[in-house]
Amino acid sequence: MIILGIETSCDETSVAVLKDGKEVLSNIISSQVEIHREYGGVVPEIASRHHIRNIASILDEALLKANITLSDVDYIAVTYAPGLIGALLVGVSFAKGLALGKNIPLIPVHHLKGHIFANFLEQDVPLPNLALVVSGGHTNLVLIDEEYRFTNIGGTLDDAVGESLDKVARILDLGYPGGPVVDRLYYKGDRNFLPLPDPRVGKYEFSFSGLKTAVINYVHRAKSRGESFRIEDIAASYLGKVVDILVHKTLAAAKEYGVRGILIAGGVAANSLLRKELREKAEALGIPVSFPSIRLCMDNAAMIAAGAWYKLRAAGNEKEKIFASAELNGIATLPLERDL
Ligand code: KG4
Ligand code: ZN
């Protein structure tokens, strides 16, 4: 079974070909990060324009690399939510055109479920599982049961983890996106340099804006007093604290819900400290931790095709129910549980 995946929810245009739910025949990712860097973040209008310009040639490249034609495609999967609305619409409209023109069923996929299913492409993931979803736009703890049903048990009250890392990096003049730079600087700094407060939130809630403000205040105060500090120490203190919080809450939830495994999903799943600390601490409790390879942590279409494959599996004999009509639209904000 061949699924063609299409992803355009943010600043990566991607098309992938997935065979039998596991074998990635191609996964072409065109990142616009260099274009948005000069603005210090993603500019939605520019992102949409680049998706429009690139998507047809990326489709050609994905088919060529997989050595197939559109006639070999059984299903088309497209990210329809959540994301930048203009960016989503490019992928959704393109996918609808292909599906109608070639008479191929179209399956709408939730972007965060895609990030979660990226894990299933490379390893066996035991169920029930607890997913820690950490991206530029989201921070959630999600339970996945044996029937691949999703229940959100916690999330952030303000900034997402990736967003807060990017903001702290901007204060430190580290450029965009900040997450990967902070990841590298951590190892050159002292994580105990700047003590940061524990956010006062519910058991499985997160809040990162207070931590970020504490960093901004420290930097401003030091600069106004003419005191010097090492950027590495600030980056290490911030990342160390954020990872502590993520690991602590994820382990507490894993124990309470008695899951058989934990997975990390989303762009921040690429973070080396988070991968190491969560794996070491969970495995000491006998809970295995999975995370995708770095390429599959970033936005990509193979994970969207994987999301469609599991949706088909869960639908059993009622596959038609999950197919999108020509009315399918992009949706900017959509909790996991309200996925189509
Ligand atoms: O999932 P993603 O590609 O886009 C969204 O769906 O939001 O996540 C992007 C986020 C950015 O905030 C980026 O700074 C962060 O992932 N990120 C990292 C690392 N690589 C990317 N954060 C920490 N460490 C990394 N190595
Ligand atoms: Zn993403």
mmCIF file of N, CA and C in Angstrom, residues 86-174:
data_model
loop_
_atom_site.group_PDB
_atom_site.id
_atom_site.type_symbol
_atom_site.label_atom_id
_atom_site.label_comp_id
_atom_site.label_asym_id
_atom_site.label_seq_id
_atom_site.Cartn_x
_atom_site.Cartn_y
_atom_site.Cartn_z
ATOM 1 N N GLY A 86 -2.694 30.105 6.137
ATOM 2 C CA GLY A 86 -2.344 30.253 4.722
ATOM 3 C C GLY A 86 -1.444 29.120 4.250
ATOM 4 N N ALA A 87 -0.528 28.715 5.102
ATOM 5 C CA ALA A 87 0.399 27.632 4.773
ATOM 6 C C ALA A 87 -0.354 26.310 4.653
ATOM 7 N N LEU A 88 -1.244 26.043 5.604
ATOM 8 C CA LEU A 88 -2.039 24.806 5.553
ATOM 9 C C LEU A 88 -2.855 24.736 4.269
ATOM 10 N N LEU A 89 -3.427 25.896 3.889
ATOM 11 C CA LEU A 89 -4.324 25.917 2.723
ATOM 12 C C LEU A 89 -3.601 25.525 1.434
ATOM 13 N N VAL A 90 -2.310 25.837 1.361
ATOM 14 C CA VAL A 90 -1.572 25.468 0.143
ATOM 15 C C VAL A 90 -1.534 23.934 0.022
ATOM 16 N N GLY A 91 -1.168 23.261 1.111
ATOM 17 C CA GLY A 91 -1.094 21.795 1.084
ATOM 18 C C GLY A 91 -2.455 21.163 0.870
ATOM 19 N N VAL A 92 -3.470 21.696 1.580
ATOM 20 C CA VAL A 92 -4.816 21.118 1.489
ATOM 21 C C VAL A 92 -5.369 21.293 0.066
ATOM 22 N N SER A 93 -5.203 22.470 -0.516
ATOM 23 C CA SER A 93 -5.738 22.702 -1.872
ATOM 24 C C SER A 93 -5.008 21.836 -2.886
ATOM 25 N N PHE A 94 -3.700 21.751 -2.732
ATOM 26 C CA PHE A 94 -2.896 20.940 -3.657
ATOM 27 C C PHE A 94 -3.310 19.471 -3.553
ATOM 28 N N ALA A 95 -3.469 18.986 -2.331
ATOM 29 C CA ALA A 95 -3.840 17.584 -2.121
ATOM 30 C C ALA A 95 -5.234 17.301 -2.675
ATOM 31 N N LYS A 96 -6.149 18.247 -2.477
ATOM 32 C CA LYS A 96 -7.511 18.048 -3.002
ATOM 33 C C LYS A 96 -7.496 17.980 -4.528
ATOM 34 N N GLY A 97 -6.682 18.836 -5.133
ATOM 35 C CA GLY A 97 -6.571 18.834 -6.598
ATOM 36 C C GLY A 97 -6.059 17.493 -7.102
ATOM 37 N N LEU A 98 -5.022 16.984 -6.461
ATOM 38 C CA LEU A 98 -4.457 15.686 -6.871
ATOM 39 C C LEU A 98 -5.482 14.578 -6.671
ATOM 40 N N ALA A 99 -6.137 14.587 -5.508
ATOM 41 C CA ALA A 99 -7.083 13.524 -5.169
ATOM 42 C C ALA A 99 -8.250 13.506 -6.151
ATOM 43 N N LEU A 100 -8.769 14.689 -6.467
ATOM 44 C CA LEU A 100 -9.893 14.769 -7.407
ATOM 45 C C LEU A 100 -9.455 14.377 -8.812
ATOM 46 N N GLY A 101 -8.323 14.948 -9.215
ATOM 47 C CA GLY A 101 -7.844 14.712 -10.570
ATOM 48 C C GLY A 101 -7.503 13.256 -10.833
ATOM 49 N N LYS A 102 -6.969 12.576 -9.847
ATOM 50 C CA LYS A 102 -6.527 11.189 -10.029
ATOM 51 C C LYS A 102 -7.460 10.178 -9.369
ATOM 52 N N ASN A 103 -8.535 10.684 -8.761
ATOM 53 C CA ASN A 103 -9.499 9.804 -8.099
ATOM 54 C C ASN A 103 -8.832 8.927 -7.021
ATOM 55 N N ILE A 104 -8.084 9.592 -6.143
ATOM 56 C CA ILE A 104 -7.405 8.887 -5.060
ATOM 57 C C ILE A 104 -8.017 9.374 -3.737
ATOM 58 N N PRO A 105 -8.374 8.456 -2.809
ATOM 59 C CA PRO A 105 -8.947 8.921 -1.535
ATOM 60 C C PRO A 105 -7.967 9.803 -0.770
ATOM 61 N N LEU A 106 -8.540 10.838 -0.132
ATOM 62 C CA LEU A 106 -7.725 11.812 0.606
ATOM 63 C C LEU A 106 -7.979 11.664 2.107
ATOM 64 N N ILE A 107 -6.894 11.579 2.885
ATOM 65 C CA ILE A 107 -7.019 11.403 4.337
ATOM 66 C C ILE A 107 -6.430 12.620 5.043
ATOM 67 N N PRO A 108 -7.261 13.354 5.818
ATOM 68 C CA PRO A 108 -6.741 14.514 6.558
ATOM 69 C C PRO A 108 -6.005 14.050 7.808
ATOM 70 N N VAL A 109 -4.832 14.638 8.075
ATOM 71 C CA VAL A 109 -4.030 14.202 9.230
ATOM 72 C C VAL A 109 -3.728 15.408 10.131
ATOM 73 N N HIS A 110 -3.868 15.195 11.431
ATOM 74 C CA HIS A 110 -3.549 16.211 12.449
ATOM 75 C C HIS A 110 -2.027 16.268 12.588
ATOM 76 N N HIS A 111 -1.475 17.471 12.513
ATOM 77 C CA HIS A 111 -0.018 17.647 12.522
ATOM 78 C C HIS A 111 0.645 17.003 13.758
ATOM 79 N N LEU A 112 0.035 17.181 14.924
ATOM 80 C CA LEU A 112 0.666 16.648 16.148
ATOM 81 C C LEU A 112 0.616 15.128 16.173
ATOM 82 N N LYS A 113 -0.451 14.546 15.627
ATOM 83 C CA LYS A 113 -0.490 13.083 15.541
ATOM 84 C C LYS A 113 0.602 12.614 14.585
ATOM 85 N N GLY A 114 0.837 13.396 13.535
ATOM 86 C CA GLY A 114 1.943 13.083 12.633
ATOM 87 C C GLY A 114 3.259 13.026 13.396
ATOM 88 N N HIS A 115 3.523 14.071 14.203
ATOM 89 C CA HIS A 115 4.761 14.073 15.002
ATOM 90 C C HIS A 115 4.828 12.813 15.875
ATOM 91 N N ILE A 116 3.719 12.445 16.473
ATOM 92 C CA ILE A 116 3.702 11.251 17.336
ATOM 93 C C ILE A 116 4.002 10.001 16.503
ATOM 94 N N PHE A 117 3.352 9.869 15.339
ATOM 95 C CA PHE A 117 3.537 8.658 14.530
ATOM 96 C C PHE A 117 4.912 8.582 13.864
ATOM 97 N N ALA A 118 5.652 9.686 13.867
ATOM 98 C CA ALA A 118 7.035 9.611 13.365
ATOM 99 C C ALA A 118 7.802 8.561 14.160
ATOM 100 N N ASN A 119 7.463 8.421 15.435
ATOM 101 C CA ASN A 119 8.119 7.413 16.284
ATOM 102 C C ASN A 119 7.862 5.995 15.791
ATOM 103 N N PHE A 120 6.654 5.771 15.255
ATOM 104 C CA PHE A 120 6.252 4.413 14.869
ATOM 105 C C PHE A 120 6.931 3.960 13.581
ATOM 106 N N LEU A 121 7.549 4.898 12.862
ATOM 107 C CA LEU A 121 8.203 4.552 11.591
ATOM 108 C C LEU A 121 9.502 3.793 11.822
ATOM 109 N N GLU A 122 10.147 4.059 12.945
ATOM 110 C CA GLU A 122 11.508 3.544 13.119
ATOM 111 C C GLU A 122 11.643 2.497 14.214
ATOM 112 N N GLN A 123 10.613 2.335 15.044
ATOM 113 C CA GLN A 123 10.741 1.366 16.137
ATOM 114 C C GLN A 123 9.372 0.832 16.520
ATOM 115 N N ASP A 124 9.354 -0.224 17.311
ATOM 116 C CA ASP A 124 8.089 -0.716 17.852
ATOM 117 C C ASP A 124 7.781 0.096 19.091
ATOM 118 N N VAL A 125 6.605 0.699 19.102
ATOM 119 C CA VAL A 125 6.212 1.543 20.233
ATOM 120 C C VAL A 125 5.174 0.778 21.058
ATOM 121 N N PRO A 126 5.495 0.448 22.315
ATOM 122 C CA PRO A 126 4.522 -0.295 23.124
ATOM 123 C C PRO A 126 3.328 0.566 23.513
ATOM 124 N N LEU A 127 2.130 -0.033 23.522
ATOM 125 C CA LEU A 127 0.908 0.688 23.904
ATOM 126 C C LEU A 127 0.331 0.050 25.166
ATOM 127 N N PRO A 128 -0.330 0.772 26.052
ATOM 128 C CA PRO A 128 -0.516 2.224 26.006
ATOM 129 C C PRO A 128 0.794 2.973 26.226
ATOM 130 N N ASN A 129 0.842 4.177 25.605
ATOM 131 C CA ASN A 129 2.064 4.964 25.634
ATOM 132 C C ASN A 129 1.718 6.395 26.049
ATOM 133 N N LEU A 130 2.716 7.070 26.585
ATOM 134 C CA LEU A 130 2.536 8.495 26.922
ATOM 135 C C LEU A 130 3.430 9.311 26.000
ATOM 136 N N ALA A 131 2.805 10.209 25.231
ATOM 137 C CA ALA A 131 3.588 11.059 24.318
ATOM 138 C C ALA A 131 3.823 12.424 24.942
ATOM 139 N N LEU A 132 5.085 12.833 24.964
ATOM 140 C CA LEU A 132 5.430 14.210 25.325
ATOM 141 C C LEU A 132 5.609 14.946 24.000
ATOM 142 N N VAL A 133 4.638 15.822 23.692
ATOM 143 C CA VAL A 133 4.669 16.541 22.414
ATOM 144 C C VAL A 133 5.256 17.930 22.649
ATOM 145 N N VAL A 134 6.415 18.171 22.073
ATOM 146 C CA VAL A 134 7.112 19.440 22.319
ATOM 147 C C VAL A 134 7.562 20.059 20.994
ATOM 148 N N SER A 135 6.876 21.139 20.599
ATOM 149 C CA SER A 135 7.235 21.744 19.307
ATOM 150 C C SER A 135 7.268 23.256 19.451
ATOM 151 N N GLY A 136 7.357 23.945 18.315
ATOM 152 C CA GLY A 136 7.352 25.402 18.349
ATOM 153 C C GLY A 136 6.003 25.950 18.789
ATOM 154 N N GLY A 137 4.946 25.185 18.568
ATOM 155 C CA GLY A 137 3.611 25.684 18.884
ATOM 156 C C GLY A 137 2.906 24.940 20.003
ATOM 157 N N HIS A 138 3.448 23.796 20.447
ATOM 158 C CA HIS A 138 2.715 22.962 21.400
ATOM 159 C C HIS A 138 3.593 22.335 22.477
ATOM 160 N N THR A 139 2.984 22.121 23.636
ATOM 161 C CA THR A 139 3.595 21.328 24.700
ATOM 162 C C THR A 139 2.450 20.540 25.320
ATOM 163 N N ASN A 140 2.397 19.252 25.083
ATOM 164 C CA ASN A 140 1.272 18.455 25.583
ATOM 165 C C ASN A 140 1.726 17.095 26.075
ATOM 166 N N LEU A 141 0.983 16.564 27.035
ATOM 167 C CA LEU A 141 1.145 15.167 27.432
ATOM 168 C C LEU A 141 -0.091 14.434 26.921
ATOM 169 N N VAL A 142 0.130 13.409 26.115
ATOM 170 C CA VAL A 142 -0.983 12.745 25.435
ATOM 171 C C VAL A 142 -0.908 11.240 25.663
ATOM 172 N N LEU A 143 -2.014 10.659 26.125
ATOM 173 C CA LEU A 143 -2.056 9.202 26.288
ATOM 174 C C LEU A 143 -2.525 8.569 24.990
ATOM 175 N N ILE A 144 -1.889 7.469 24.608
ATOM 176 C CA ILE A 144 -2.310 6.740 23.399
ATOM 177 C C ILE A 144 -2.668 5.327 23.856
ATOM 178 N N ASP A 145 -3.921 4.907 23.642
ATOM 179 C CA ASP A 145 -4.308 3.579 24.112
ATOM 180 C C ASP A 145 -4.093 2.529 23.025
ATOM 181 N N GLU A 146 -4.467 1.281 23.324
ATOM 182 C CA GLU A 146 -4.199 0.174 22.387
ATOM 183 C C GLU A 146 -4.961 0.325 21.072
ATOM 184 N N GLU A 147 -6.031 1.119 21.078
ATOM 185 C CA GLU A 147 -6.811 1.330 19.842
ATOM 186 C C GLU A 147 -6.374 2.608 19.128
ATOM 187 N N TYR A 148 -5.233 3.135 19.510
ATOM 188 C CA TYR A 148 -4.723 4.381 18.923
ATOM 189 C C TYR A 148 -5.667 5.553 19.162
ATOM 190 N N ARG A 149 -6.339 5.534 20.311
ATOM 191 C CA ARG A 149 -7.140 6.698 20.693
ATOM 192 C C ARG A 149 -6.273 7.629 21.523
ATOM 193 N N PHE A 150 -6.487 8.930 21.358
ATOM 194 C CA PHE A 150 -5.628 9.933 21.997
ATOM 195 C C PHE A 150 -6.392 10.715 23.058
ATOM 196 N N THR A 151 -5.787 10.875 24.230
ATOM 197 C CA THR A 151 -6.381 11.719 25.275
ATOM 198 C C THR A 151 -5.324 12.686 25.782
ATOM 199 N N ASN A 152 -5.644 13.966 25.684
ATOM 200 C CA ASN A 152 -4.712 14.983 26.170
ATOM 201 C C ASN A 152 -4.848 15.082 27.692
ATOM 202 N N ILE A 153 -3.746 14.911 28.428
ATOM 203 C CA ILE A 153 -3.873 15.010 29.894
ATOM 204 C C ILE A 153 -3.194 16.261 30.452
ATOM 205 N N GLY A 154 -2.532 17.017 29.599
ATOM 206 C CA GLY A 154 -1.910 18.244 30.115
ATOM 207 C C GLY A 154 -1.304 19.060 28.997
ATOM 208 N N GLY A 155 -1.075 20.328 29.297
ATOM 209 C CA GLY A 155 -0.496 21.187 28.269
ATOM 210 C C GLY A 155 -0.016 22.481 28.876
ATOM 211 N N THR A 156 0.465 23.372 28.012
ATOM 212 C CA THR A 156 1.020 24.629 28.518
ATOM 213 C C THR A 156 -0.070 25.693 28.665
ATOM 214 N N LEU A 157 0.106 26.527 29.666
ATOM 215 C CA LEU A 157 -0.844 27.612 29.902
ATOM 216 C C LEU A 157 -0.431 28.860 29.133
ATOM 217 N N ASP A 158 0.832 28.892 28.693
ATOM 218 C CA ASP A 158 1.284 30.086 27.956
ATOM 219 C C ASP A 158 2.161 29.687 26.763
ATOM 220 N N ASP A 159 3.466 29.919 26.844
ATOM 221 C CA ASP A 159 4.331 29.612 25.699
ATOM 222 C C ASP A 159 4.506 28.103 25.510
ATOM 223 N N ALA A 160 4.739 27.683 24.268
ATOM 224 C CA ALA A 160 5.170 26.308 24.015
ATOM 225 C C ALA A 160 6.683 26.236 24.290
ATOM 226 N N VAL A 161 7.194 25.019 24.533
ATOM 227 C CA VAL A 161 8.625 24.904 24.861
ATOM 228 C C VAL A 161 9.509 25.487 23.763
ATOM 229 N N GLY A 162 9.245 25.101 22.517
ATOM 230 C CA GLY A 162 10.092 25.556 21.406
ATOM 231 C C GLY A 162 10.049 27.070 21.278
ATOM 232 N N GLU A 163 8.836 27.598 21.423
ATOM 233 C CA GLU A 163 8.639 29.049 21.338
ATOM 234 C C GLU A 163 9.466 29.740 22.430
ATOM 235 N N SER A 164 9.451 29.195 23.652
ATOM 236 C CA SER A 164 10.177 29.841 24.751
ATOM 237 C C SER A 164 11.688 29.734 24.528
ATOM 238 N N LEU A 165 12.138 28.610 23.982
ATOM 239 C CA LEU A 165 13.576 28.485 23.679
ATOM 240 C C LEU A 165 13.972 29.508 22.615
ATOM 241 N N ASP A 166 13.098 29.658 21.611
ATOM 242 C CA ASP A 166 13.392 30.625 20.543
ATOM 243 C C ASP A 166 13.434 32.056 21.095
ATOM 244 N N LYS A 167 12.528 32.354 22.052
ATOM 245 C CA LYS A 167 12.495 33.711 22.616
ATOM 246 C C LYS A 167 13.727 33.984 23.474
ATOM 247 N N VAL A 168 14.108 33.015 24.302
ATOM 248 C CA VAL A 168 15.302 33.197 25.136
ATOM 249 C C VAL A 168 16.531 33.353 24.236
ATOM 250 N N ALA A 169 16.574 32.567 23.169
ATOM 251 C CA ALA A 169 17.703 32.660 22.238
ATOM 252 C C ALA A 169 17.762 34.046 21.598
ATOM 253 N N ARG A 170 16.578 34.618 21.327
ATOM 254 C CA ARG A 170 16.547 35.949 20.707
ATOM 255 C C ARG A 170 17.112 36.993 21.667
ATOM 256 N N ILE A 171 16.762 36.861 22.970
ATOM 257 C CA ILE A 171 17.291 37.801 23.970
ATOM 258 C C ILE A 171 18.820 37.711 24.022
ATOM 259 N N LEU A 172 19.312 36.518 23.791
ATOM 260 C CA LEU A 172 20.766 36.304 23.869
ATOM 261 C C LEU A 172 21.453 36.528 22.513
ATOM 262 N N ASP A 173 20.666 37.032 21.531
ATOM 263 C CA ASP A 173 21.200 37.296 20.179
ATOM 264 C C ASP A 173 21.764 36.058 19.514
ATOM 265 N N LEU A 174 21.046 34.933 19.671
ATOM 266 C CA LEU A 174 21.568 33.689 19.106
ATOM 267 C C LEU A 174 20.957 33.342 17.753
#
